[in-house]
Amino acid sequence: PLPFATVAQGVVWVPENAVPYRSLDRGKSFTQSSGAPDKAIDDRWNYSHPLASDRVDGNLFYLYLGGAFYVSTDGGATWGKRATIPAPPYDHNTGTPGPSVKATPEKRGEVWVSLHEGGLFRSRDAGASFEKLPGVVVSQLFALGRPLRPGGPSTLYVYGTLQMIDRSEVDGIFRSSDEGKTFERIDAAEQPLGDQAMVMEADPRVPGRIYIATNGRGSFYGEPIKTSP
């Protein structure tokens, strides 16, 4: 499936080798946008997820391509370049996930960009500026889910490589409940999923639950072990 993002009635879609299109009638008809680059998706085997909608403001949409971050403030009708985030070139022939853009639930203007070996970036001002999360060496996949504690920030999950306090680098699946300040490993080192994890999403209703789809090894889900007090 090609990338699309939606809030309420509006839908924005990126067809293969084309600029984004938008629909205001739930997909019955689409109109071409202006100002955004074409070829954000250049092949059916491109595993990028470069498009996202703001989860609070239905007029805000985000798009990343080739180091440039674009924003639409009118529901996907027009786009403008807002920031630059350099990253290693993405080659979809390697069979690895490409750049991925996701917005934080319940926070207007907070958007994240995962760039694989380029790391993980966050913007708090709708893409005007970005900060790189320290310690995230490789962000192969990431997800944002329900807070682990009531009133806390969205839970951040990273599938990739993190740098530890002793400067060593560890591959695995990690979880953060403080917006990336600290992480804990949540997968079992003796049972890795391998290099072919292609999609990861977090459950918006169940704290701590994540889903991972692989390229040929099925789909997995994980959640915290229930323990007695």
PDB file of C-alpha atoms in Angstrom:
ATOM      1  CA  PRO A   1       0.000   0.000   0.000  1.00  0.00           C
ATOM      2  CA  LEU A   2       1.204   3.503  -0.818  1.00  0.00           C
ATOM      3  CA  PRO A   3       1.404   6.172   1.907  1.00  0.00           C
ATOM      4  CA  PHE A   4      -1.638   8.119   2.911  1.00  0.00           C
ATOM      5  CA  ALA A   5      -2.508  10.223   5.939  1.00  0.00           C
ATOM      6  CA  THR A   6      -5.889  11.265   7.196  1.00  0.00           C
ATOM      7  CA  VAL A   7      -7.592  13.446   9.797  1.00  0.00           C
ATOM      8  CA  ALA A   8     -11.397  13.689   9.977  1.00  0.00           C
ATOM      9  CA  GLN A   9     -12.746  14.125   6.410  1.00  0.00           C
ATOM     10  CA  GLY A  10      -9.409  14.985   4.773  1.00  0.00           C
ATOM     11  CA  VAL A  11      -7.122  12.455   3.108  1.00  0.00           C
ATOM     12  CA  VAL A  12      -3.673  13.071   1.622  1.00  0.00           C
ATOM     13  CA  TRP A  13      -2.160  10.397  -0.637  1.00  0.00           C
ATOM     14  CA  VAL A  14       1.249  10.013  -2.277  1.00  0.00           C
ATOM     15  CA  PRO A  15       0.973   7.903  -5.455  1.00  0.00           C
ATOM     16  CA  GLU A  16       4.039   6.276  -6.981  1.00  0.00           C
ATOM     17  CA  ASN A  17       6.228   8.770  -8.889  1.00  0.00           C
ATOM     18  CA  ALA A  18       3.841  11.657  -8.265  1.00  0.00           C
ATOM     19  CA  VAL A  19       3.182  14.650  -6.039  1.00  0.00           C
ATOM     20  CA  PRO A  20       0.683  14.333  -3.161  1.00  0.00           C
ATOM     21  CA  TYR A  21      -3.040  14.433  -3.842  1.00  0.00           C
ATOM     22  CA  ARG A  22      -5.795  15.298  -1.378  1.00  0.00           C
ATOM     23  CA  SER A  23      -9.431  14.379  -0.954  1.00  0.00           C
ATOM     24  CA  LEU A  24     -12.110  16.174   1.055  1.00  0.00           C
ATOM     25  CA  ASP A  25     -14.826  13.571   0.491  1.00  0.00           C
ATOM     26  CA  ARG A  26     -13.250  10.466   2.031  1.00  0.00           C
ATOM     27  CA  GLY A  27     -11.523   9.389  -1.177  1.00  0.00           C
ATOM     28  CA  LYS A  28     -14.375   9.744  -3.678  1.00  0.00           C
ATOM     29  CA  SER A  29     -12.331  12.327  -5.588  1.00  0.00           C
ATOM     30  CA  PHE A  30      -8.762  13.657  -5.408  1.00  0.00           C
ATOM     31  CA  THR A  31      -7.066  16.888  -6.496  1.00  0.00           C
ATOM     32  CA  GLN A  32      -3.355  17.393  -7.106  1.00  0.00           C
ATOM     33  CA  SER A  33      -1.433  19.499  -4.600  1.00  0.00           C
ATOM     34  CA  SER A  34       1.282  22.058  -5.345  1.00  0.00           C
ATOM     35  CA  GLY A  35       4.660  22.839  -3.834  1.00  0.00           C
ATOM     36  CA  ALA A  36       5.643  19.314  -2.808  1.00  0.00           C
ATOM     37  CA  PRO A  37       8.220  17.199  -4.645  1.00  0.00           C
ATOM     38  CA  ASP A  38       7.244  14.188  -6.701  1.00  0.00           C
ATOM     39  CA  LYS A  39       8.668  10.703  -6.267  1.00  0.00           C
ATOM     40  CA  ALA A  40       8.527  10.564  -2.460  1.00  0.00           C
ATOM     41  CA  ILE A  41       7.570   7.010  -3.390  1.00  0.00           C
ATOM     42  CA  ASP A  42       9.474   6.000  -6.517  1.00  0.00           C
ATOM     43  CA  ASP A  43       8.904   2.247  -6.603  1.00  0.00           C
ATOM     44  CA  ARG A  44       6.369  -0.274  -5.351  1.00  0.00           C
ATOM     45  CA  TRP A  45       9.144  -1.887  -3.288  1.00  0.00           C
ATOM     46  CA  ASN A  46       9.996   1.385  -1.571  1.00  0.00           C
ATOM     47  CA  TYR A  47       9.526   0.758   2.151  1.00  0.00           C
ATOM     48  CA  SER A  48       9.462   4.439   3.148  1.00  0.00           C
ATOM     49  CA  HIS A  49       6.628   6.060   5.091  1.00  0.00           C
ATOM     50  CA  PRO A  50       7.359   9.713   4.291  1.00  0.00           C
ATOM     51  CA  LEU A  51       3.881  11.171   4.867  1.00  0.00           C
ATOM     52  CA  ALA A  52       2.039  11.879   8.136  1.00  0.00           C
ATOM     53  CA  SER A  53      -0.834  13.975   9.420  1.00  0.00           C
ATOM     54  CA  ASP A  54      -0.765  16.001  12.608  1.00  0.00           C
ATOM     55  CA  ARG A  55      -2.862  14.175  15.198  1.00  0.00           C
ATOM     56  CA  VAL A  56      -4.488  17.365  16.571  1.00  0.00           C
ATOM     57  CA  ASP A  57      -4.618  19.929  13.751  1.00  0.00           C
ATOM     58  CA  GLY A  58      -6.454  18.569  10.720  1.00  0.00           C
ATOM     59  CA  ASN A  59      -4.867  21.149   8.434  1.00  0.00           C
ATOM     60  CA  LEU A  60      -1.265  20.115   9.178  1.00  0.00           C
ATOM     61  CA  PHE A  61       0.458  17.466   7.074  1.00  0.00           C
ATOM     62  CA  TYR A  62       4.128  16.493   6.908  1.00  0.00           C
ATOM     63  CA  LEU A  63       6.300  15.038   4.127  1.00  0.00           C
ATOM     64  CA  TYR A  64       9.988  14.088   3.996  1.00  0.00           C
ATOM     65  CA  LEU A  65      12.129  13.443   0.934  1.00  0.00           C
ATOM     66  CA  GLY A  66      15.871  13.469   0.321  1.00  0.00           C
ATOM     67  CA  GLY A  67      16.875  15.602   3.294  1.00  0.00           C
ATOM     68  CA  ALA A  68      14.033  18.122   2.921  1.00  0.00           C
ATOM     69  CA  PHE A  69      11.034  18.343   5.265  1.00  0.00           C
ATOM     70  CA  TYR A  70       7.841  19.799   3.791  1.00  0.00           C
ATOM     71  CA  VAL A  71       4.738  21.026   5.605  1.00  0.00           C
ATOM     72  CA  SER A  72       1.207  21.772   4.470  1.00  0.00           C
ATOM     73  CA  THR A  73      -0.944  24.042   6.629  1.00  0.00           C
ATOM     74  CA  ASP A  74      -4.055  23.899   4.443  1.00  0.00           C
ATOM     75  CA  GLY A  75      -4.953  20.236   4.492  1.00  0.00           C
ATOM     76  CA  GLY A  76      -2.514  19.131   1.812  1.00  0.00           C
ATOM     77  CA  ALA A  77      -3.502  21.648  -0.878  1.00  0.00           C
ATOM     78  CA  THR A  78      -0.140  23.467  -0.920  1.00  0.00           C
ATOM     79  CA  TRP A  79       3.269  22.598   0.512  1.00  0.00           C
ATOM     80  CA  GLY A  80       6.436  24.442   1.463  1.00  0.00           C
ATOM     81  CA  LYS A  81       9.905  23.340   2.521  1.00  0.00           C
ATOM     82  CA  ARG A  82      10.407  24.087   6.206  1.00  0.00           C
ATOM     83  CA  ALA A  83      13.598  22.314   7.336  1.00  0.00           C
ATOM     84  CA  THR A  84      16.574  20.249   6.194  1.00  0.00           C
ATOM     85  CA  ILE A  85      17.559  16.947   7.825  1.00  0.00           C
ATOM     86  CA  PRO A  86      20.534  15.363   6.036  1.00  0.00           C
ATOM     87  CA  ALA A  87      20.511  11.584   5.915  1.00  0.00           C
ATOM     88  CA  PRO A  88      22.305   8.736   4.134  1.00  0.00           C
ATOM     89  CA  PRO A  89      20.784   7.962   0.706  1.00  0.00           C
ATOM     90  CA  TYR A  90      18.007   5.389   0.873  1.00  0.00           C
ATOM     91  CA  ASP A  91      18.286   2.427  -1.487  1.00  0.00           C
ATOM     92  CA  HIS A  92      15.044   0.446  -1.507  1.00  0.00           C
ATOM     93  CA  ASN A  93      16.831  -2.434  -3.237  1.00  0.00           C
ATOM     94  CA  THR A  94      18.415  -3.326   0.111  1.00  0.00           C
ATOM     95  CA  GLY A  95      15.026  -4.428   1.427  1.00  0.00           C
ATOM     96  CA  THR A  96      15.274  -2.249   4.538  1.00  0.00           C
ATOM     97  CA  PRO A  97      12.785   0.369   5.773  1.00  0.00           C
ATOM     98  CA  GLY A  98      13.352   3.882   4.507  1.00  0.00           C
ATOM     99  CA  PRO A  99      12.549   7.269   6.061  1.00  0.00           C
ATOM    100  CA  SER A 100       9.480   7.302   8.274  1.00  0.00           C
ATOM    101  CA  VAL A 101       7.439  10.270   9.570  1.00  0.00           C
ATOM    102  CA  LYS A 102       4.986  10.082  12.486  1.00  0.00           C
ATOM    103  CA  ALA A 103       3.217  12.677  14.633  1.00  0.00           C
ATOM    104  CA  THR A 104       2.772  12.443  18.396  1.00  0.00           C
ATOM    105  CA  PRO A 105      -0.808  11.734  19.493  1.00  0.00           C
ATOM    106  CA  GLU A 106      -2.494  14.600  21.365  1.00  0.00           C
ATOM    107  CA  LYS A 107       0.350  17.082  20.719  1.00  0.00           C
ATOM    108  CA  ARG A 108      -0.050  19.641  17.971  1.00  0.00           C
ATOM    109  CA  GLY A 109       3.097  20.228  15.955  1.00  0.00           C
ATOM    110  CA  GLU A 110       5.205  17.428  17.452  1.00  0.00           C
ATOM    111  CA  VAL A 111       6.506  15.248  14.636  1.00  0.00           C
ATOM    112  CA  TRP A 112       9.271  12.636  14.392  1.00  0.00           C
ATOM    113  CA  VAL A 113      11.451  11.546  11.488  1.00  0.00           C
ATOM    114  CA  SER A 114      13.293   8.204  11.455  1.00  0.00           C
ATOM    115  CA  LEU A 115      16.243   8.016   9.036  1.00  0.00           C
ATOM    116  CA  HIS A 116      17.668   4.537   9.648  1.00  0.00           C
ATOM    117  CA  GLU A 117      21.455   5.006   9.914  1.00  0.00           C
ATOM    118  CA  GLY A 118      20.832   8.769  10.108  1.00  0.00           C
ATOM    119  CA  GLY A 119      19.131   8.374  13.495  1.00  0.00           C
ATOM    120  CA  LEU A 120      15.871   9.671  14.945  1.00  0.00           C
ATOM    121  CA  PHE A 121      14.791  13.331  14.967  1.00  0.00           C
ATOM    122  CA  ARG A 122      11.982  15.238  16.702  1.00  0.00           C
ATOM    123  CA  SER A 123      10.360  18.609  16.053  1.00  0.00           C
ATOM    124  CA  ARG A 124       8.195  20.429  18.586  1.00  0.00           C
ATOM    125  CA  ASP A 125       7.284  23.303  16.245  1.00  0.00           C
ATOM    126  CA  ALA A 126       5.600  21.581  13.293  1.00  0.00           C
ATOM    127  CA  GLY A 127       8.823  20.965  11.417  1.00  0.00           C
ATOM    128  CA  ALA A 128      10.434  24.397  11.695  1.00  0.00           C
ATOM    129  CA  SER A 129      13.385  22.902  13.584  1.00  0.00           C
ATOM    130  CA  PHE A 130      14.559  19.427  14.604  1.00  0.00           C
ATOM    131  CA  GLU A 131      16.693  17.895  17.315  1.00  0.00           C
ATOM    132  CA  LYS A 132      18.437  14.540  16.999  1.00  0.00           C
ATOM    133  CA  LEU A 133      17.915  12.059  19.809  1.00  0.00           C
ATOM    134  CA  PRO A 134      21.294  11.266  21.357  1.00  0.00           C
ATOM    135  CA  GLY A 135      22.198   7.626  21.640  1.00  0.00           C
ATOM    136  CA  VAL A 136      19.988   6.379  18.789  1.00  0.00           C
ATOM    137  CA  VAL A 137      22.623   5.147  16.331  1.00  0.00           C
ATOM    138  CA  VAL A 138      20.259   3.326  13.968  1.00  0.00           C
ATOM    139  CA  SER A 139      16.504   3.871  13.866  1.00  0.00           C
ATOM    140  CA  GLN A 140      15.279   1.082  11.619  1.00  0.00           C
ATOM    141  CA  LEU A 141      11.690   1.399  12.869  1.00  0.00           C
ATOM    142  CA  PHE A 142       9.926   3.460  15.516  1.00  0.00           C
ATOM    143  CA  ALA A 143       6.451   3.886  16.957  1.00  0.00           C
ATOM    144  CA  LEU A 144       4.484   6.087  19.365  1.00  0.00           C
ATOM    145  CA  GLY A 145       1.896   4.507  21.659  1.00  0.00           C
ATOM    146  CA  ARG A 146      -0.312   4.983  24.671  1.00  0.00           C
ATOM    147  CA  PRO A 147       1.483   6.364  27.755  1.00  0.00           C
ATOM    148  CA  LEU A 148       2.631   3.776  30.279  1.00  0.00           C
ATOM    149  CA  ARG A 149       1.258   5.927  33.099  1.00  0.00           C
ATOM    150  CA  PRO A 150      -1.817   8.184  33.091  1.00  0.00           C
ATOM    151  CA  GLY A 151      -0.908  11.730  32.157  1.00  0.00           C
ATOM    152  CA  GLY A 152       2.562  10.739  30.941  1.00  0.00           C
ATOM    153  CA  PRO A 153       4.022  11.300  27.469  1.00  0.00           C
ATOM    154  CA  SER A 154       3.397   8.933  24.592  1.00  0.00           C
ATOM    155  CA  THR A 155       5.560   5.825  24.798  1.00  0.00           C
ATOM    156  CA  LEU A 156       8.380   5.782  22.255  1.00  0.00           C
ATOM    157  CA  TYR A 157       9.606   2.504  20.742  1.00  0.00           C
ATOM    158  CA  VAL A 158      12.738   2.102  18.627  1.00  0.00           C
ATOM    159  CA  TYR A 159      13.810  -0.973  16.679  1.00  0.00           C
ATOM    160  CA  GLY A 160      17.478  -0.430  15.909  1.00  0.00           C
ATOM    161  CA  THR A 161      20.828   0.244  17.555  1.00  0.00           C
ATOM    162  CA  LEU A 162      21.382   2.292  20.702  1.00  0.00           C
ATOM    163  CA  GLN A 163      24.624   3.466  22.274  1.00  0.00           C
ATOM    164  CA  MET A 164      24.944   2.501  25.927  1.00  0.00           C
ATOM    165  CA  ILE A 165      26.562   4.466  28.771  1.00  0.00           C
ATOM    166  CA  ASP A 166      29.795   2.509  28.275  1.00  0.00           C
ATOM    167  CA  ARG A 167      29.803   3.579  24.576  1.00  0.00           C
ATOM    168  CA  SER A 168      28.983   0.055  23.386  1.00  0.00           C
ATOM    169  CA  GLU A 169      26.299  -0.360  20.729  1.00  0.00           C
ATOM    170  CA  VAL A 170      23.398  -2.790  21.174  1.00  0.00           C
ATOM    171  CA  ASP A 171      20.869  -3.978  18.594  1.00  0.00           C
ATOM    172  CA  GLY A 172      17.326  -4.613  19.787  1.00  0.00           C
ATOM    173  CA  ILE A 173      13.866  -3.229  20.485  1.00  0.00           C
ATOM    174  CA  PHE A 174      13.773  -0.429  23.036  1.00  0.00           C
ATOM    175  CA  ARG A 175      11.115   1.524  24.917  1.00  0.00           C
ATOM    176  CA  SER A 176      11.168   4.999  26.432  1.00  0.00           C
ATOM    177  CA  SER A 177       8.565   6.537  28.721  1.00  0.00           C
ATOM    178  CA  ASP A 178      10.340   9.921  28.965  1.00  0.00           C
ATOM    179  CA  GLU A 179      10.424  11.037  25.320  1.00  0.00           C
ATOM    180  CA  GLY A 180      13.751   9.419  24.533  1.00  0.00           C
ATOM    181  CA  LYS A 181      15.798  10.629  27.497  1.00  0.00           C
ATOM    182  CA  THR A 182      16.272   7.035  28.662  1.00  0.00           C
ATOM    183  CA  PHE A 183      15.513   3.642  27.100  1.00  0.00           C
ATOM    184  CA  GLU A 184      15.061   0.078  28.288  1.00  0.00           C
ATOM    185  CA  ARG A 185      15.439  -2.986  26.114  1.00  0.00           C
ATOM    186  CA  ILE A 186      12.207  -4.969  25.809  1.00  0.00           C
ATOM    187  CA  ASP A 187      13.071  -7.808  23.419  1.00  0.00           C
ATOM    188  CA  ALA A 188      14.884 -11.034  24.272  1.00  0.00           C
ATOM    189  CA  ALA A 189      18.481 -11.093  23.070  1.00  0.00           C
ATOM    190  CA  GLU A 190      18.306 -14.856  22.525  1.00  0.00           C
ATOM    191  CA  GLN A 191      15.216 -14.542  20.293  1.00  0.00           C
ATOM    192  CA  PRO A 192      15.868 -11.720  17.787  1.00  0.00           C
ATOM    193  CA  LEU A 193      13.375 -11.022  15.012  1.00  0.00           C
ATOM    194  CA  GLY A 194      16.203 -10.572  12.506  1.00  0.00           C
ATOM    195  CA  ASP A 195      16.907  -7.927   9.887  1.00  0.00           C
ATOM    196  CA  GLN A 196      13.609  -8.189   8.033  1.00  0.00           C
ATOM    197  CA  ALA A 197      11.280  -6.268  10.340  1.00  0.00           C
ATOM    198  CA  MET A 198       9.538  -3.815   8.014  1.00  0.00           C
ATOM    199  CA  VAL A 199       6.723  -2.128   9.972  1.00  0.00           C
ATOM    200  CA  MET A 200       6.223  -1.349  13.676  1.00  0.00           C
ATOM    201  CA  GLU A 201       3.200   0.316  15.261  1.00  0.00           C
ATOM    202  CA  ALA A 202       2.149   0.810  18.876  1.00  0.00           C
ATOM    203  CA  ASP A 203      -1.324   0.144  20.213  1.00  0.00           C
ATOM    204  CA  PRO A 204      -3.165   3.440  20.863  1.00  0.00           C
ATOM    205  CA  ARG A 205      -5.354   1.854  23.574  1.00  0.00           C
ATOM    206  CA  VAL A 206      -3.203  -0.722  25.387  1.00  0.00           C
ATOM    207  CA  PRO A 207      -0.159   0.701  27.215  1.00  0.00           C
ATOM    208  CA  GLY A 208       3.057  -1.091  26.305  1.00  0.00           C
ATOM    209  CA  ARG A 209       1.743  -3.147  23.386  1.00  0.00           C
ATOM    210  CA  ILE A 210       3.521  -3.001  20.014  1.00  0.00           C
ATOM    211  CA  TYR A 211       3.121  -4.829  16.708  1.00  0.00           C
ATOM    212  CA  ILE A 212       5.901  -5.733  14.261  1.00  0.00           C
ATOM    213  CA  ALA A 213       5.443  -7.094  10.735  1.00  0.00           C
ATOM    214  CA  THR A 214       8.330  -8.857   9.032  1.00  0.00           C
ATOM    215  CA  ASN A 215       9.283  -9.631   5.444  1.00  0.00           C
ATOM    216  CA  GLY A 216       8.491 -13.329   5.447  1.00  0.00           C
ATOM    217  CA  ARG A 217       8.570 -14.277   9.139  1.00  0.00           C
ATOM    218  CA  GLY A 218       5.023 -13.324  10.028  1.00  0.00           C
ATOM    219  CA  SER A 219       3.752 -10.685  12.439  1.00  0.00           C
ATOM    220  CA  PHE A 220       4.546 -10.352  16.129  1.00  0.00           C
ATOM    221  CA  TYR A 221       3.174  -8.401  19.055  1.00  0.00           C
ATOM    222  CA  GLY A 222       4.677  -7.747  22.446  1.00  0.00           C
ATOM    223  CA  GLU A 223       3.411  -6.311  25.710  1.00  0.00           C
ATOM    224  CA  PRO A 224       4.661  -5.992  29.305  1.00  0.00           C
ATOM    225  CA  ILE A 225       4.622  -9.145  31.413  1.00  0.00           C
ATOM    226  CA  LYS A 226       1.879  -8.970  33.999  1.00  0.00           C
ATOM    227  CA  THR A 227       3.301  -9.439  37.473  1.00  0.00           C
ATOM    228  CA  SER A 228       1.725  -9.474  40.914  1.00  0.00           C
ATOM    229  CA  PRO A 229       2.574  -6.641  43.360  1.00  0.00           C
TER     230      PRO A 229
END
